[in-house]
Amino acid sequence: MSDLDHAALLRRAIDLSQNAREKGNHPFGAILVDRNGTIILEAENTVTEDNDETSHAELNLISEACRRFSAEERRQTVMYASTEPCAMCAGATFWAGIRTVVYGLSEEGLYGITTQGRENPAVLKLSCREVFAAGGSHETAVTGPLLEEEARKPHIGFWSAYRRPS
């Protein structure tokens, strides 16, 4: 799977993050590809439209992947995420058996945008690498951050205007 075009595939996930934003959702996107680099699933964040704080792009993607593909098939895939998977999404990735992840914007880069000007923001600072490392011998390969400036663009201006529902 080392022959995959990370830039092109990651740009598709970034495009999905912009699509999510245009629909009023948080700007995150994710895709799942097979070992040949063919996109087999796409998902966007649907937190706002679902009124569900757990409807992250990666979790939406993983739920659909578990419905469609066997555990063995999932182990042969790569997930591309516009932004580093949060602890919840990394945990779901691990449990679904997806063992390769490529992401754009880092967690730290995202927090630099989302917490700006907010007093006492709710953040769970736990990198996906830390979550995956807890998996012991069930290793998950992680590549990222990549294309951080491109992955950052859908977030610019979104979070300063966003107000989390009480």
Tab-separated table of N, CA and C in Angstrom:
chain	number	residue	atom	x	y	z
A	1	MET	N	0.811	-1.200	0.000
A	1	MET	CA	0.000	0.000	0.000
A	1	MET	C	0.856	1.265	0.000
A	2	SER	N	2.161	1.086	-0.024
A	2	SER	CA	3.053	2.243	-0.005
A	2	SER	C	3.028	3.016	-1.320
A	3	ASP	N	2.438	2.436	-2.365
A	3	ASP	CA	2.381	3.099	-3.663
A	3	ASP	C	1.188	4.042	-3.793
A	4	LEU	N	0.384	4.181	-2.752
A	4	LEU	CA	-0.808	5.016	-2.825
A	4	LEU	C	-0.429	6.489	-2.955
A	5	ASP	N	-1.245	7.221	-3.691
A	5	ASP	CA	-1.031	8.657	-3.880
A	5	ASP	C	-1.648	9.389	-2.692
A	6	HIS	N	-0.875	9.500	-1.604
A	6	HIS	CA	-1.395	10.108	-0.385
A	6	HIS	C	-1.959	11.502	-0.625
A	7	ALA	N	-1.279	12.313	-1.413
A	7	ALA	CA	-1.724	13.692	-1.627
A	7	ALA	C	-3.094	13.737	-2.294
A	8	ALA	N	-3.268	12.996	-3.365
A	8	ALA	CA	-4.552	13.016	-4.081
A	8	ALA	C	-5.683	12.473	-3.209
A	9	LEU	N	-5.414	11.394	-2.502
A	9	LEU	CA	-6.456	10.793	-1.667
A	9	LEU	C	-6.786	11.687	-0.470
A	10	LEU	N	-5.786	12.289	0.103
A	10	LEU	CA	-6.026	13.197	1.215
A	10	LEU	C	-6.788	14.434	0.757
A	11	ARG	N	-6.498	14.899	-0.444
A	11	ARG	CA	-7.245	16.060	-0.974
A	11	ARG	C	-8.732	15.735	-1.121
A	12	ARG	N	-9.072	14.495	-1.431
A	12	ARG	CA	-10.495	14.127	-1.500
A	12	ARG	C	-11.132	14.231	-0.113
A	13	ALA	N	-10.429	13.780	0.916
A	13	ALA	CA	-10.947	13.901	2.281
A	13	ALA	C	-11.103	15.374	2.667
A	14	ILE	N	-10.158	16.204	2.255
A	14	ILE	CA	-10.240	17.648	2.528
A	14	ILE	C	-11.429	18.253	1.792
A	15	ASP	N	-11.658	17.842	0.538
A	15	ASP	CA	-12.843	18.311	-0.204
A	15	ASP	C	-14.122	17.960	0.553
A	16	LEU	N	-14.177	16.763	1.104
A	16	LEU	CA	-15.357	16.354	1.870
A	16	LEU	C	-15.531	17.205	3.121
A	17	SER	N	-14.422	17.633	3.716
A	17	SER	CA	-14.530	18.498	4.889
A	17	SER	C	-15.145	19.840	4.507
A	18	GLN	N	-14.791	20.353	3.349
A	18	GLN	CA	-15.395	21.605	2.865
A	18	GLN	C	-16.876	21.396	2.567
A	19	ASN	N	-17.223	20.249	1.975
A	19	ASN	CA	-18.639	19.935	1.721
A	19	ASN	C	-19.427	19.912	3.017
A	20	ALA	N	-18.864	19.293	4.051
A	20	ALA	CA	-19.540	19.231	5.354
A	20	ALA	C	-19.783	20.638	5.878
A	21	ARG	N	-18.778	21.479	5.792
A	21	ARG	CA	-18.925	22.863	6.262
A	21	ARG	C	-20.037	23.584	5.499
A	22	GLU	N	-20.064	23.399	4.190
A	22	GLU	CA	-21.087	24.068	3.381
A	22	GLU	C	-22.497	23.624	3.751
A	23	LYS	N	-22.634	22.446	4.329
A	23	LYS	CA	-23.935	21.942	4.787
A	23	LYS	C	-24.232	22.351	6.228
A	24	GLY	N	-23.319	23.114	6.838
A	24	GLY	CA	-23.525	23.559	8.204
A	24	GLY	C	-22.960	22.633	9.258
A	25	ASN	N	-22.248	21.601	8.832
A	25	ASN	CA	-21.619	20.665	9.762
A	25	ASN	C	-20.179	21.079	10.036
A	26	HIS	N	-19.557	20.419	10.993
A	26	HIS	CA	-18.154	20.678	11.279
A	26	HIS	C	-17.316	20.239	10.081
A	27	PRO	N	-16.245	20.972	9.772
A	27	PRO	CA	-15.466	20.707	8.551
A	27	PRO	C	-14.480	19.540	8.664
A	28	PHE	N	-15.022	18.335	8.565
A	28	PHE	CA	-14.199	17.128	8.586
A	28	PHE	C	-14.698	16.158	7.526
A	29	GLY	N	-13.764	15.460	6.887
A	29	GLY	CA	-14.104	14.451	5.894
A	29	GLY	C	-13.156	13.275	5.994
A	30	ALA	N	-13.615	12.121	5.529
A	30	ALA	CA	-12.788	10.914	5.573
A	30	ALA	C	-13.165	9.995	4.419
A	31	ILE	N	-12.171	9.250	3.943
A	31	ILE	CA	-12.416	8.245	2.908
A	31	ILE	C	-11.738	6.944	3.311
A	32	LEU	N	-12.220	5.863	2.739
A	32	LEU	CA	-11.614	4.554	2.920
A	32	LEU	C	-11.242	4.045	1.543
A	33	VAL	N	-10.003	3.577	1.410
A	33	VAL	CA	-9.542	3.069	0.123
A	33	VAL	C	-9.077	1.628	0.267
A	34	ASP	N	-9.155	0.907	-0.843
A	34	ASP	CA	-8.647	-0.466	-0.837
A	34	ASP	C	-7.149	-0.433	-1.112
A	35	ARG	N	-6.536	-1.593	-1.179
A	35	ARG	CA	-5.082	-1.643	-1.329
A	35	ARG	C	-4.595	-1.102	-2.665
A	36	ASN	N	-5.492	-0.931	-3.650
A	36	ASN	CA	-5.123	-0.353	-4.944
A	36	ASN	C	-5.315	1.153	-4.986
A	37	GLY	N	-5.854	1.722	-3.903
A	37	GLY	CA	-6.096	3.156	-3.857
A	37	GLY	C	-7.461	3.565	-4.386
A	38	THR	N	-8.333	2.599	-4.621
A	38	THR	CA	-9.687	2.898	-5.076
A	38	THR	C	-10.530	3.299	-3.872
A	39	ILE	N	-11.215	4.421	-3.990
A	39	ILE	CA	-12.074	4.877	-2.903
A	39	ILE	C	-13.287	3.954	-2.827
A	40	ILE	N	-13.492	3.352	-1.654
A	40	ILE	CA	-14.616	2.433	-1.476
A	40	ILE	C	-15.696	3.011	-0.563
A	41	LEU	N	-15.371	4.039	0.203
A	41	LEU	CA	-16.359	4.741	1.034
A	41	LEU	C	-15.906	6.176	1.252
A	42	GLU	N	-16.883	7.055	1.415
A	42	GLU	CA	-16.616	8.447	1.770
A	42	GLU	C	-17.597	8.838	2.861
A	43	ALA	N	-17.175	9.750	3.714
A	43	ALA	CA	-18.072	10.242	4.760
A	43	ALA	C	-17.691	11.658	5.154
A	44	GLU	N	-18.694	12.383	5.589
A	44	GLU	CA	-18.517	13.733	6.099
A	44	GLU	C	-18.960	13.769	7.552
A	45	ASN	N	-18.547	14.794	8.245
A	45	ASN	CA	-19.046	15.057	9.578
A	45	ASN	C	-20.520	15.444	9.454
A	46	THR	N	-21.364	14.905	10.325
A	46	THR	CA	-22.798	15.224	10.311
A	46	THR	C	-23.291	15.595	11.709
A	47	VAL	N	-22.419	16.166	12.523
A	47	VAL	CA	-22.755	16.524	13.903
A	47	VAL	C	-23.981	17.422	13.969
A	48	THR	N	-24.028	18.452	13.150
A	48	THR	CA	-25.143	19.396	13.195
A	48	THR	C	-26.415	18.782	12.636
A	49	GLU	N	-26.329	18.176	11.459
A	49	GLU	CA	-27.547	17.631	10.859
A	49	GLU	C	-28.121	16.457	11.641
A	50	ASP	N	-27.264	15.676	12.327
A	50	ASP	CA	-27.744	14.556	13.140
A	50	ASP	C	-28.059	14.965	14.578
A	51	ASN	N	-27.655	16.188	14.954
A	51	ASN	CA	-27.765	16.636	16.345
A	51	ASN	C	-27.118	15.604	17.265
A	52	ASP	N	-25.913	15.180	16.869
A	52	ASP	CA	-25.187	14.123	17.575
A	52	ASP	C	-23.704	14.462	17.562
A	53	GLU	N	-23.158	14.797	18.714
A	53	GLU	CA	-21.752	15.194	18.820
A	53	GLU	C	-20.789	14.079	18.432
A	54	THR	N	-21.283	12.844	18.291
A	54	THR	CA	-20.405	11.740	17.903
A	54	THR	C	-20.438	11.445	16.406
A	55	SER	N	-21.145	12.212	15.635
A	55	SER	CA	-21.249	11.966	14.188
A	55	SER	C	-20.063	12.555	13.430
A	56	HIS	N	-18.876	12.184	13.871
A	56	HIS	CA	-17.649	12.618	13.207
A	56	HIS	C	-17.503	11.883	11.884
A	57	ALA	N	-16.788	12.482	10.944
A	57	ALA	CA	-16.604	11.874	9.622
A	57	ALA	C	-16.016	10.473	9.734
A	58	GLU	N	-14.988	10.327	10.562
A	58	GLU	CA	-14.334	9.026	10.692
A	58	GLU	C	-15.283	7.987	11.284
A	59	LEU	N	-16.040	8.375	12.283
A	59	LEU	CA	-16.969	7.434	12.912
A	59	LEU	C	-18.091	7.055	11.946
A	60	ASN	N	-18.592	8.022	11.182
A	60	ASN	CA	-19.596	7.721	10.153
A	60	ASN	C	-19.031	6.733	9.133
A	61	LEU	N	-17.788	6.962	8.732
A	61	LEU	CA	-17.120	6.085	7.761
A	61	LEU	C	-16.947	4.680	8.326
A	62	ILE	N	-16.472	4.596	9.545
A	62	ILE	CA	-16.216	3.299	10.174
A	62	ILE	C	-17.501	2.511	10.372
A	63	SER	N	-18.557	3.172	10.795
A	63	SER	CA	-19.839	2.479	10.980
A	63	SER	C	-20.316	1.850	9.676
A	64	GLU	N	-20.199	2.614	8.588
A	64	GLU	CA	-20.613	2.090	7.285
A	64	GLU	C	-19.671	0.972	6.838
A	65	ALA	N	-18.380	1.118	7.080
A	65	ALA	CA	-17.415	0.076	6.706
A	65	ALA	C	-17.711	-1.228	7.442
A	66	CYS	N	-18.083	-1.129	8.703
A	66	CYS	CA	-18.393	-2.344	9.470
A	66	CYS	C	-19.654	-3.030	8.943
A	67	ARG	N	-20.588	-2.252	8.441
A	67	ARG	CA	-21.802	-2.847	7.861
A	67	ARG	C	-21.512	-3.522	6.522
A	68	ARG	N	-20.587	-2.965	5.764
A	68	ARG	CA	-20.346	-3.440	4.397
A	68	ARG	C	-19.229	-4.469	4.235
A	69	PHE	N	-18.220	-4.398	5.086
A	69	PHE	CA	-17.025	-5.198	4.860
A	69	PHE	C	-16.697	-6.078	6.065
A	70	SER	N	-16.107	-7.215	5.782
A	70	SER	CA	-15.677	-8.126	6.852
A	70	SER	C	-14.465	-7.539	7.580
A	71	ALA	N	-14.163	-8.116	8.732
A	71	ALA	CA	-12.987	-7.674	9.488
A	71	ALA	C	-11.718	-7.818	8.644
A	72	GLU	N	-11.597	-8.915	7.923
A	72	GLU	CA	-10.417	-9.133	7.073
A	72	GLU	C	-10.336	-8.079	5.965
A	73	GLU	N	-11.454	-7.767	5.344
A	73	GLU	CA	-11.465	-6.735	4.300
A	73	GLU	C	-11.066	-5.376	4.883
A	74	ARG	N	-11.565	-5.049	6.068
A	74	ARG	CA	-11.225	-3.765	6.696
A	74	ARG	C	-9.737	-3.669	7.016
A	75	ARG	N	-9.119	-4.769	7.385
A	75	ARG	CA	-7.682	-4.760	7.680
A	75	ARG	C	-6.851	-4.410	6.442
A	76	GLN	N	-7.404	-4.592	5.275
A	76	GLN	CA	-6.686	-4.331	4.024
A	76	GLN	C	-6.935	-2.919	3.489
A	77	THR	N	-7.589	-2.073	4.278
A	77	THR	CA	-7.932	-0.730	3.815
A	77	THR	C	-7.053	0.326	4.475
A	78	VAL	N	-7.156	1.527	3.923
A	78	VAL	CA	-6.483	2.700	4.481
A	78	VAL	C	-7.536	3.786	4.652
A	79	MET	N	-7.547	4.398	5.842
A	79	MET	CA	-8.437	5.535	6.077
A	79	MET	C	-7.644	6.822	5.914
A	80	TYR	N	-8.180	7.729	5.110
A	80	TYR	CA	-7.640	9.076	4.951
A	80	TYR	C	-8.609	10.026	5.628
A	81	ALA	N	-8.097	10.838	6.538
A	81	ALA	CA	-8.926	11.790	7.279
A	81	ALA	C	-8.371	13.198	7.083
A	82	SER	N	-9.254	14.147	6.864
A	82	SER	CA	-8.818	15.520	6.645
A	82	SER	C	-8.049	16.070	7.837
A	83	THR	N	-8.373	15.555	9.022
A	83	THR	CA	-7.757	16.007	10.269
A	83	THR	C	-7.428	14.773	11.109
A	84	GLU	N	-6.416	14.875	11.934
A	84	GLU	CA	-6.041	13.755	12.788
A	84	GLU	C	-7.249	13.238	13.559
A	85	PRO	N	-7.511	11.945	13.523
A	85	PRO	CA	-8.653	11.391	14.250
A	85	PRO	C	-8.556	11.676	15.755
A	86	CYS	N	-9.682	12.087	16.326
A	86	CYS	CA	-9.732	12.326	17.767
A	86	CYS	C	-9.645	10.979	18.493
A	87	ALA	N	-9.585	11.021	19.809
A	87	ALA	CA	-9.467	9.796	20.599
A	87	ALA	C	-10.642	8.850	20.343
A	88	MET	N	-11.862	9.399	20.226
A	88	MET	CA	-13.039	8.559	19.967
A	88	MET	C	-12.922	7.864	18.608
A	89	CYS	N	-12.552	8.618	17.593
A	89	CYS	CA	-12.454	8.059	16.250
A	89	CYS	C	-11.271	7.109	16.117
A	90	ALA	N	-10.172	7.418	16.804
A	90	ALA	CA	-9.024	6.511	16.791
A	90	ALA	C	-9.403	5.186	17.450
A	91	GLY	N	-10.140	5.250	18.555
A	91	GLY	CA	-10.589	4.024	19.213
A	91	GLY	C	-11.478	3.200	18.296
A	92	ALA	N	-12.394	3.853	17.608
A	92	ALA	CA	-13.283	3.151	16.680
A	92	ALA	C	-12.488	2.546	15.527
A	93	THR	N	-11.484	3.274	15.045
A	93	THR	CA	-10.622	2.768	13.975
A	93	THR	C	-9.925	1.490	14.429
A	94	PHE	N	-9.392	1.528	15.640
A	94	PHE	CA	-8.720	0.357	16.195
A	94	PHE	C	-9.682	-0.825	16.281
A	95	TRP	N	-10.854	-0.618	16.877
A	95	TRP	CA	-11.799	-1.716	17.082
A	95	TRP	C	-12.343	-2.250	15.762
A	96	ALA	N	-12.423	-1.400	14.734
A	96	ALA	CA	-12.898	-1.848	13.421
A	96	ALA	C	-11.821	-2.623	12.667
A	97	GLY	N	-10.586	-2.566	13.146
A	97	GLY	CA	-9.505	-3.318	12.498
A	97	GLY	C	-8.849	-2.608	11.338
A	98	ILE	N	-9.109	-1.324	11.174
A	98	ILE	CA	-8.440	-0.543	10.129
A	98	ILE	C	-7.056	-0.226	10.670
A	99	ARG	N	-6.022	-0.705	10.001
A	99	ARG	CA	-4.680	-0.636	10.552
A	99	ARG	C	-3.744	0.351	9.860
A	100	THR	N	-4.301	1.181	8.983
A	100	THR	CA	-3.490	2.223	8.346
A	100	THR	C	-4.313	3.500	8.255
A	101	VAL	N	-3.743	4.595	8.759
A	101	VAL	CA	-4.411	5.893	8.788
A	101	VAL	C	-3.464	6.951	8.247
A	102	VAL	N	-3.991	7.821	7.387
A	102	VAL	CA	-3.261	8.969	6.864
A	102	VAL	C	-4.125	10.195	7.147
A	103	TYR	N	-3.518	11.249	7.692
A	103	TYR	CA	-4.328	12.434	8.000
A	103	TYR	C	-3.639	13.719	7.575
A	104	GLY	N	-4.446	14.776	7.451
A	104	GLY	CA	-3.966	16.097	7.055
A	104	GLY	C	-3.572	16.947	8.246
A	105	LEU	N	-4.492	17.730	8.749
A	105	LEU	CA	-4.244	18.668	9.841
A	105	LEU	C	-4.032	17.925	11.157
A	106	SER	N	-2.977	18.293	11.883
A	106	SER	CA	-2.687	17.649	13.163
A	106	SER	C	-3.675	18.091	14.241
A	107	GLU	N	-3.752	17.291	15.291
A	107	GLU	CA	-4.579	17.625	16.449
A	107	GLU	C	-4.161	18.983	17.019
A	108	GLU	N	-2.867	19.189	17.172
A	108	GLU	CA	-2.378	20.471	17.710
A	108	GLU	C	-2.749	21.633	16.793
A	109	GLY	N	-2.629	21.424	15.486
A	109	GLY	CA	-3.021	22.459	14.540
A	109	GLY	C	-4.505	22.778	14.632
A	110	LEU	N	-5.307	21.744	14.788
A	110	LEU	CA	-6.750	21.940	14.929
A	110	LEU	C	-7.071	22.692	16.214
A	111	TYR	N	-6.467	22.279	17.329
A	111	TYR	CA	-6.739	22.948	18.607
A	111	TYR	C	-6.302	24.401	18.570
A	112	GLY	N	-5.255	24.714	17.812
A	112	GLY	CA	-4.835	26.094	17.661
A	112	GLY	C	-5.910	26.960	17.027
A	113	ILE	N	-6.738	26.344	16.201
A	113	ILE	CA	-7.841	27.059	15.550
A	113	ILE	C	-9.101	27.027	16.419
A	114	THR	N	-9.456	25.866	16.915
A	114	THR	CA	-10.746	25.706	17.607
A	114	THR	C	-10.786	26.353	18.984
A	115	THR	N	-9.651	26.496	19.630
A	115	THR	CA	-9.657	27.046	20.991
A	115	THR	C	-9.357	28.535	21.032
A	116	GLN	N	-9.006	29.120	19.905
A	116	GLN	CA	-8.623	30.527	19.845
A	116	GLN	C	-9.763	31.416	20.350
A	117	GLY	N	-9.464	32.203	21.366
A	117	GLY	CA	-10.450	33.149	21.895
A	117	GLY	C	-11.527	32.519	22.763
A	118	ARG	N	-11.444	31.234	23.027
A	118	ARG	CA	-12.458	30.566	23.855
A	118	ARG	C	-11.883	30.296	25.235
A	119	GLU	N	-12.631	30.675	26.238
A	119	GLU	CA	-12.204	30.440	27.605
A	119	GLU	C	-12.594	29.032	28.027
A	120	ASN	N	-11.629	28.277	28.530
A	120	ASN	CA	-11.860	26.923	29.018
A	120	ASN	C	-12.559	26.018	27.997
A	121	PRO	N	-11.987	25.888	26.790
A	121	PRO	CA	-12.630	25.037	25.780
A	121	PRO	C	-12.554	23.556	26.166
A	122	ALA	N	-13.557	22.809	25.774
A	122	ALA	CA	-13.575	21.365	26.027
A	122	ALA	C	-12.765	20.668	24.944
A	123	VAL	N	-11.595	20.180	25.312
A	123	VAL	CA	-10.751	19.435	24.376
A	123	VAL	C	-10.216	18.197	25.084
A	124	LEU	N	-10.037	17.157	24.333
A	124	LEU	CA	-9.461	15.912	24.835
A	124	LEU	C	-8.133	15.737	24.116
A	125	LYS	N	-7.069	16.168	24.734
A	125	LYS	CA	-5.749	16.147	24.094
A	125	LYS	C	-5.125	14.768	24.225
A	126	LEU	N	-5.397	13.947	23.235
A	126	LEU	CA	-4.851	12.597	23.176
A	126	LEU	C	-4.678	12.270	21.699
A	127	SER	N	-3.454	12.214	21.242
A	127	SER	CA	-3.210	12.009	19.816
A	127	SER	C	-3.646	10.611	19.385
A	128	CYS	N	-3.927	10.462	18.102
A	128	CYS	CA	-4.313	9.142	17.595
A	128	CYS	C	-3.175	8.152	17.771
A	129	ARG	N	-1.944	8.606	17.673
A	129	ARG	CA	-0.806	7.702	17.868
A	129	ARG	C	-0.792	7.133	19.293
A	130	GLU	N	-1.148	7.976	20.276
A	130	GLU	CA	-1.209	7.500	21.659
A	130	GLU	C	-2.300	6.446	21.827
A	131	VAL	N	-3.448	6.679	21.209
A	131	VAL	CA	-4.545	5.707	21.283
A	131	VAL	C	-4.117	4.400	20.629
A	132	PHE	N	-3.561	4.482	19.427
A	132	PHE	CA	-3.158	3.272	18.721
A	132	PHE	C	-2.038	2.527	19.451
A	133	ALA	N	-1.144	3.255	20.099
A	133	ALA	CA	-0.039	2.613	20.827
A	133	ALA	C	-0.570	1.731	21.954
A	134	ALA	N	-1.732	2.057	22.480
A	134	ALA	CA	-2.332	1.257	23.546
A	134	ALA	C	-2.841	-0.084	23.022
A	135	GLY	N	-2.842	-0.269	21.708
A	135	GLY	CA	-3.312	-1.502	21.091
A	135	GLY	C	-2.318	-2.639	21.136
A	136	GLY	N	-1.156	-2.396	21.702
A	136	GLY	CA	-0.157	-3.459	21.836
A	136	GLY	C	0.288	-4.023	20.506
A	137	SER	N	0.156	-5.322	20.347
A	137	SER	CA	0.655	-5.990	19.143
A	137	SER	C	-0.245	-5.780	17.922
A	138	HIS	N	-1.379	-5.134	18.099
A	138	HIS	CA	-2.283	-4.824	16.975
A	138	HIS	C	-1.953	-3.415	16.480
A	139	GLU	N	-0.807	-3.303	15.825
A	139	GLU	CA	-0.295	-1.996	15.432
A	139	GLU	C	-1.115	-1.344	14.341
A	140	THR	N	-1.221	-0.014	14.441
A	140	THR	CA	-1.857	0.800	13.418
A	140	THR	C	-0.800	1.760	12.894
A	141	ALA	N	-0.548	1.714	11.593
A	141	ALA	CA	0.426	2.606	10.965
A	141	ALA	C	-0.226	3.966	10.745
A	142	VAL	N	0.467	5.014	11.115
A	142	VAL	CA	-0.062	6.373	10.987
A	142	VAL	C	0.902	7.216	10.185
A	143	THR	N	0.372	7.926	9.199
A	143	THR	CA	1.144	8.891	8.423
A	143	THR	C	0.455	10.232	8.539
A	144	GLY	N	1.175	11.239	8.939
A	144	GLY	CA	0.611	12.571	9.064
A	144	GLY	C	1.320	13.324	10.173
A	145	PRO	N	1.183	14.595	10.169
A	145	PRO	CA	0.325	15.388	9.287
A	145	PRO	C	0.926	15.566	7.887
A	146	LEU	N	0.031	15.651	6.912
A	146	LEU	CA	0.386	15.931	5.522
A	146	LEU	C	-0.554	17.017	4.991
A	147	LEU	N	-0.063	17.848	4.105
A	147	LEU	CA	-0.883	18.900	3.480
A	147	LEU	C	-1.611	19.739	4.528
A	148	GLU	N	-0.922	20.064	5.614
A	148	GLU	CA	-1.580	20.765	6.722
A	148	GLU	C	-2.204	22.095	6.319
A	149	GLU	N	-1.529	22.868	5.502
A	149	GLU	CA	-2.103	24.162	5.121
A	149	GLU	C	-3.394	23.980	4.323
A	150	GLU	N	-3.434	23.012	3.435
A	150	GLU	CA	-4.660	22.737	2.675
A	150	GLU	C	-5.758	22.223	3.596
A	151	ALA	N	-5.392	21.351	4.518
A	151	ALA	CA	-6.378	20.766	5.432
A	151	ALA	C	-6.913	21.794	6.420
A	152	ARG	N	-6.139	22.829	6.693
A	152	ARG	CA	-6.550	23.887	7.618
A	152	ARG	C	-7.626	24.793	7.011
A	153	LYS	N	-7.615	24.993	5.710
A	153	LYS	CA	-8.476	25.985	5.050
A	153	LYS	C	-9.967	25.832	5.370
A	154	PRO	N	-10.560	24.641	5.335
A	154	PRO	CA	-11.994	24.555	5.650
A	154	PRO	C	-12.342	24.984	7.079
A	155	HIS	N	-11.340	25.011	7.972
A	155	HIS	CA	-11.580	25.376	9.365
A	155	HIS	C	-11.509	26.882	9.607
A	156	ILE	N	-10.819	27.602	8.713
A	156	ILE	CA	-10.604	29.027	8.920
A	156	ILE	C	-11.956	29.755	8.934
A	157	GLY	N	-12.210	30.456	10.040
A	157	GLY	CA	-13.452	31.215	10.204
A	157	GLY	C	-14.622	30.414	10.736
A	158	PHE	N	-14.560	29.094	10.623
A	158	PHE	CA	-15.693	28.275	11.079
A	158	PHE	C	-15.815	28.295	12.599
A	159	TRP	N	-14.742	28.030	13.298
A	159	TRP	CA	-14.799	27.820	14.739
A	159	TRP	C	-14.999	29.116	15.520
A	160	SER	N	-14.567	30.253	14.967
A	160	SER	CA	-14.783	31.512	15.674
A	160	SER	C	-16.261	31.875	15.672
A	161	ALA	N	-16.988	31.386	14.675
A	161	ALA	CA	-18.430	31.662	14.597
A	161	ALA	C	-19.270	30.563	15.242
A	162	TYR	N	-18.665	29.406	15.460
A	162	TYR	CA	-19.412	28.247	15.982
A	162	TYR	C	-19.630	28.373	17.478
A	163	ARG	N	-20.826	28.109	17.897
A	163	ARG	CA	-21.151	28.058	19.319
A	163	ARG	C	-21.740	26.708	19.620
A	164	ARG	N	-21.033	25.963	20.460
A	164	ARG	CA	-21.480	24.621	20.850
A	164	ARG	C	-22.822	24.723	21.557
A	165	PRO	N	-23.790	23.884	21.159
A	165	PRO	CA	-25.081	23.883	21.858
A	165	PRO	C	-24.897	23.534	23.335
A	166	SER	N	-25.685	24.176	24.171
A	166	SER	CA	-25.599	23.922	25.629
A	166	SER	C	-26.368	22.693	26.005
